[in-house]
Coordinates of C-alpha atoms in Angstrom, one line a residue:
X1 CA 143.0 30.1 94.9
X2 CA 140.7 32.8 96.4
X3 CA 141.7 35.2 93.5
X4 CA 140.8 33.2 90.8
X5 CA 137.6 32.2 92.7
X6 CA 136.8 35.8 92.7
X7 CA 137.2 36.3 89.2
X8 CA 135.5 33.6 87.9
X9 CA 132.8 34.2 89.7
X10 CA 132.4 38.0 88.7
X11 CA 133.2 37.2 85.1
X12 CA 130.5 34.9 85.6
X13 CA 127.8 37.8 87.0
X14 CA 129.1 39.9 84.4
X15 CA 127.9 37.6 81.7
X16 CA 124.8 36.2 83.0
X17 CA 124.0 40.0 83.8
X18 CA 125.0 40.7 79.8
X19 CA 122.5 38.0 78.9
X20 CA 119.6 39.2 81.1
X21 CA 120.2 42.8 79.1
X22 CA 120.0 41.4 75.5
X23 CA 123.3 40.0 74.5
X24 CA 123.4 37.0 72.6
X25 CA 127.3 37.0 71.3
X26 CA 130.8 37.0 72.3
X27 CA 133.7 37.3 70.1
X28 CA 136.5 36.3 71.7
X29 CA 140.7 36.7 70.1
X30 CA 142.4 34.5 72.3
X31 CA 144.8 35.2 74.8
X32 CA 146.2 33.8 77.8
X33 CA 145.6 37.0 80.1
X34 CA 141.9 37.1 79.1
X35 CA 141.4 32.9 79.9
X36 CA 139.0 34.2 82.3
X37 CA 137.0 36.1 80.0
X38 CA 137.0 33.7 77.5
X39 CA 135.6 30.2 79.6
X40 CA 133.2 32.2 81.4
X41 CA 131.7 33.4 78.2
X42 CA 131.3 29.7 76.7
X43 CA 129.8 28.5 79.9
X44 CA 127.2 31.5 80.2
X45 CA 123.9 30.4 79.0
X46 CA 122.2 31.9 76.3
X47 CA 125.3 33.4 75.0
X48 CA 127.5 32.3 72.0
X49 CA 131.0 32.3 71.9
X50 CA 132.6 32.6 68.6
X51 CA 136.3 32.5 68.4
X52 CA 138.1 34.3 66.0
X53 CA 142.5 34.6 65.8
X54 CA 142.9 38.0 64.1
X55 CA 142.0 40.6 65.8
X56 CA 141.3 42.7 63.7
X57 CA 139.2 40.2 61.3
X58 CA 137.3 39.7 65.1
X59 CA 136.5 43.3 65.8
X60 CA 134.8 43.4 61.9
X61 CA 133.1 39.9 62.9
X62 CA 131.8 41.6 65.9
X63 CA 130.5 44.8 64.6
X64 CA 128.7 42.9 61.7
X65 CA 126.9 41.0 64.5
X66 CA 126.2 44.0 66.2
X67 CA 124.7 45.7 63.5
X68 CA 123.0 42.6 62.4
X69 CA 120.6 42.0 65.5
X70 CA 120.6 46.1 66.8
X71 CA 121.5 44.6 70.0
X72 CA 125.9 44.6 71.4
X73 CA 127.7 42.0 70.3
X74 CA 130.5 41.8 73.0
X75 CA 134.6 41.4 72.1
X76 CA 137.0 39.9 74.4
X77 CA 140.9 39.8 73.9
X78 CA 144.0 39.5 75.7
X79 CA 146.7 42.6 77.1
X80 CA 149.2 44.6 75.4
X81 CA 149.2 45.2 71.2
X82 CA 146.2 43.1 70.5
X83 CA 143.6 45.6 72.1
X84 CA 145.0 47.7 69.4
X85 CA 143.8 45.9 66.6
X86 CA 140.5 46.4 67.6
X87 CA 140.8 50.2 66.5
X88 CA 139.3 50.1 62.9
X89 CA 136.4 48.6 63.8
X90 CA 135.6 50.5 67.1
X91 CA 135.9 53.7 65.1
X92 CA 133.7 52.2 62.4
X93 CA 131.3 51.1 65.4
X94 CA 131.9 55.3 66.6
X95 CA 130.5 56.8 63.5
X96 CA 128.0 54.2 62.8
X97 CA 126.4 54.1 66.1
X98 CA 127.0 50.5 66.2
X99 CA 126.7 49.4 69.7
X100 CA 129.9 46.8 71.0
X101 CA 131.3 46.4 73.6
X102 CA 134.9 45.2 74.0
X103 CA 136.3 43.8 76.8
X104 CA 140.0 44.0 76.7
X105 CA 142.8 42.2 79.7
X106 CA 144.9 43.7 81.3
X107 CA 148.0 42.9 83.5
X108 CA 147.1 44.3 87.1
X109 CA 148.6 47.8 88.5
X110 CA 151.2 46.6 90.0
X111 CA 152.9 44.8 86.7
X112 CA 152.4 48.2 84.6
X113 CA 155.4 50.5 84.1
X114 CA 157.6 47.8 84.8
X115 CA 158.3 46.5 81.5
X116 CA 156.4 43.2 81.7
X117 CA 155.5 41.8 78.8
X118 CA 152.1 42.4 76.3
X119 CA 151.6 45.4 78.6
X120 CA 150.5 49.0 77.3
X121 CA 148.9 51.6 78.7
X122 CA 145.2 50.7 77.7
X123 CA 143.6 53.2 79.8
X124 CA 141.2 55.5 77.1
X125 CA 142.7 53.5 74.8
X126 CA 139.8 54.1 72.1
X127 CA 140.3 57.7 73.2
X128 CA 136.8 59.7 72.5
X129 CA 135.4 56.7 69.9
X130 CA 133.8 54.9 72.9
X131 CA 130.5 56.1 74.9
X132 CA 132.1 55.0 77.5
X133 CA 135.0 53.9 79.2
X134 CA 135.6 51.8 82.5
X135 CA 138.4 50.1 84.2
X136 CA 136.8 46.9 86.2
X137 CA 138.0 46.6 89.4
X138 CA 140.4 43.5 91.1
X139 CA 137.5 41.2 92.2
X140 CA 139.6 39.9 95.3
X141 CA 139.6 42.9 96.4
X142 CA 136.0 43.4 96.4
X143 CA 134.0 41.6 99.2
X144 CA 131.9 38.9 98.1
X145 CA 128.4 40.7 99.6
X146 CA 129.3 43.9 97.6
X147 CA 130.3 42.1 94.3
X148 CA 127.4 39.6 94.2
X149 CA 125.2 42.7 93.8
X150 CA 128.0 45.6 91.5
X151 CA 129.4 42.8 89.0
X152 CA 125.7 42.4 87.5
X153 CA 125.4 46.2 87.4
X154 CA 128.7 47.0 85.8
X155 CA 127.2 44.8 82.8
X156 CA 124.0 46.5 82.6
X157 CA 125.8 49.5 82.9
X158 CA 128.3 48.5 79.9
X159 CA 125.4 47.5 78.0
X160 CA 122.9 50.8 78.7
X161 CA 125.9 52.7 77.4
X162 CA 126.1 51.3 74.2
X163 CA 122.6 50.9 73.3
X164 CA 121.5 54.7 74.7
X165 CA 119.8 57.6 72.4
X166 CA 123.6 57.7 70.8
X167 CA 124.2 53.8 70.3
X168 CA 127.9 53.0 70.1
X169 CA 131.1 51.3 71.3
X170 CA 132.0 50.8 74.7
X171 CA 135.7 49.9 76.3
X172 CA 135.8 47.6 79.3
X173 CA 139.5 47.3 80.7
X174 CA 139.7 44.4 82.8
X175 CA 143.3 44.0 84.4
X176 CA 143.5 39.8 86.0
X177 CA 146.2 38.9 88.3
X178 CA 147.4 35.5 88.5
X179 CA 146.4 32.4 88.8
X180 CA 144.8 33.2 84.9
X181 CA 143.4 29.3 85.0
X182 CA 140.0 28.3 86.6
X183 CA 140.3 27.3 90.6
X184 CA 139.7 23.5 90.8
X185 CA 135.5 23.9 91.4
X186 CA 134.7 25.7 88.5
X187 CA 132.5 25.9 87.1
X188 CA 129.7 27.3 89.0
X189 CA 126.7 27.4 86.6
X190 CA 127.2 31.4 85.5
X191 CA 124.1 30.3 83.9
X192 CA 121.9 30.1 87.1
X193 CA 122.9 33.7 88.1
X194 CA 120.8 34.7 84.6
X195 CA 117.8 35.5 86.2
X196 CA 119.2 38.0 88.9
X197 CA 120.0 40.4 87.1
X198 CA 119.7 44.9 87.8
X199 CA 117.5 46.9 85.3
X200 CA 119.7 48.8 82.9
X201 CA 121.3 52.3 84.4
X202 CA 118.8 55.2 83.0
X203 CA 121.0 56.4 80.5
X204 CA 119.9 53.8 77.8
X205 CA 117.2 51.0 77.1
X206 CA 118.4 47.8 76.2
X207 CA 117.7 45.5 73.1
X208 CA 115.0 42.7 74.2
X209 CA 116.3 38.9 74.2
X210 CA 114.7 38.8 70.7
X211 CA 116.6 41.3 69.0
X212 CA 118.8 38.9 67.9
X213 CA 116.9 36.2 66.9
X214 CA 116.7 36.5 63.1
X215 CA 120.4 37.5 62.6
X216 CA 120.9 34.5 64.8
X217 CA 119.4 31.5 62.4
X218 CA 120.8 33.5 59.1
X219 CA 124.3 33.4 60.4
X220 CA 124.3 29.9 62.1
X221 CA 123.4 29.0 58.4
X222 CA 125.7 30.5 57.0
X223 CA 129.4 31.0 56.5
X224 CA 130.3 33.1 59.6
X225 CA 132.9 35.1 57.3
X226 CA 129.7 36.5 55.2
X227 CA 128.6 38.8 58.7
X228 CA 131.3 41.1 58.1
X229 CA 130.0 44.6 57.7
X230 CA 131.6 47.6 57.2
X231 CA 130.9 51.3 56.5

């Protein structure tokens, strides 16, 4: 189980990092190749985890969010066609200079080209609509030392890109081996990693923790369907 140890724990930093930066929501489609993704968010204190079927109707969830509270609202979904659906909105989030970020699943290297199922090529899948684009890395095949410190960076990274002098969407690829389920000892308080986390990289200043706090009580009162925004 050391591989799913390893990724729920830096799904885990990644989060609590994402908090520590000024994100406050997660909009998740779900999937079985992103279960990682998915728990770890809804354990991660401080952030909320709204789940949504459609992905498209999620990616418009998530940029109304966004562009709500000024600060990213982040999307999670699982591999193959469904990362596709998120294209509307992360070329409405392009132009708008909305920022998001969307964290998409993958199936590992090994599995692609081989005709396993819910796999495309993802890579640049946004093409040039994103600020940025990242592929993380396998976490068992990062030592534990090294991604105690890079997993909390690669958020603030994620995060500085979206919220920089030209705000906009960001695309995370994130390709998960199996075990997809939680080892037997988790969970391991992502929350209490929230207060180590890096300074933003220098290409962009994050949203403070109370960016979000008056979109926050308007939509928990609310209908969430009304925080739709587009164009």
């Amino acid at each position: 189980m050391r591989a799913a140890s390893a990724t729920y724990d830096a799904v885990g930093r990644f989060f609590a990092a994402a908090v520590g930066n000024g994100v406050r929501h997660v909009v998740v489609s779900p999937g079985s190749r992103s279960t990682a993704l998915a728990l770890c968010a809804e354990e991660t204190a401080g952030l909320r985890t709204w789940i949504r079927i459609d992905e498209r109707a999620a990616a418009f969830f998530a940029l109304g969010l966004a562009r709500a509270g000024g600060a990213p609202a982040f999307l999670v979904c699982t591999s193959g066609t469904a990362a596709a659906n998120y294209l509307p909105a992360v070329v409405e989030a392009h132009f708008a200079g909305v920022p998001l970020v969307v964290l998409t699943a993958d199936r590992p290297p090994e599995l692609r080209d081989w005709g396993a199922g819910q796999t495309i090529d993802q890579s640049r899948l946004y093409g040039r609509h994103v600020r940025w684009f990242a592929e993380a890395p396998i976490a068992a095949e990062l030592s534990p030392e090294f991604a105690a410190r890079w997993w909390p960076r690669f958020a603030a990274r994620a995060v500085a890109h979206s919220v920089g002098a030209d705000p906009g969407p960001v695309h995370i690829d994130w390709p998960l081996r199996e075990p997809l389920e939680p080892p037997p000892d988790w969970p391991a308080a992502p929350s209490a990693l929230a207060g180590a986390v890096p300074s933003p990289a220098d290409d962009g200043t994050p949203a403070p923790p109370s960016a979000l706090a008056g979109a926050a009580t308007r939509l928990a009162a609310d209908d969430p369907s009304v925080a739709l925004v587009a164009g």
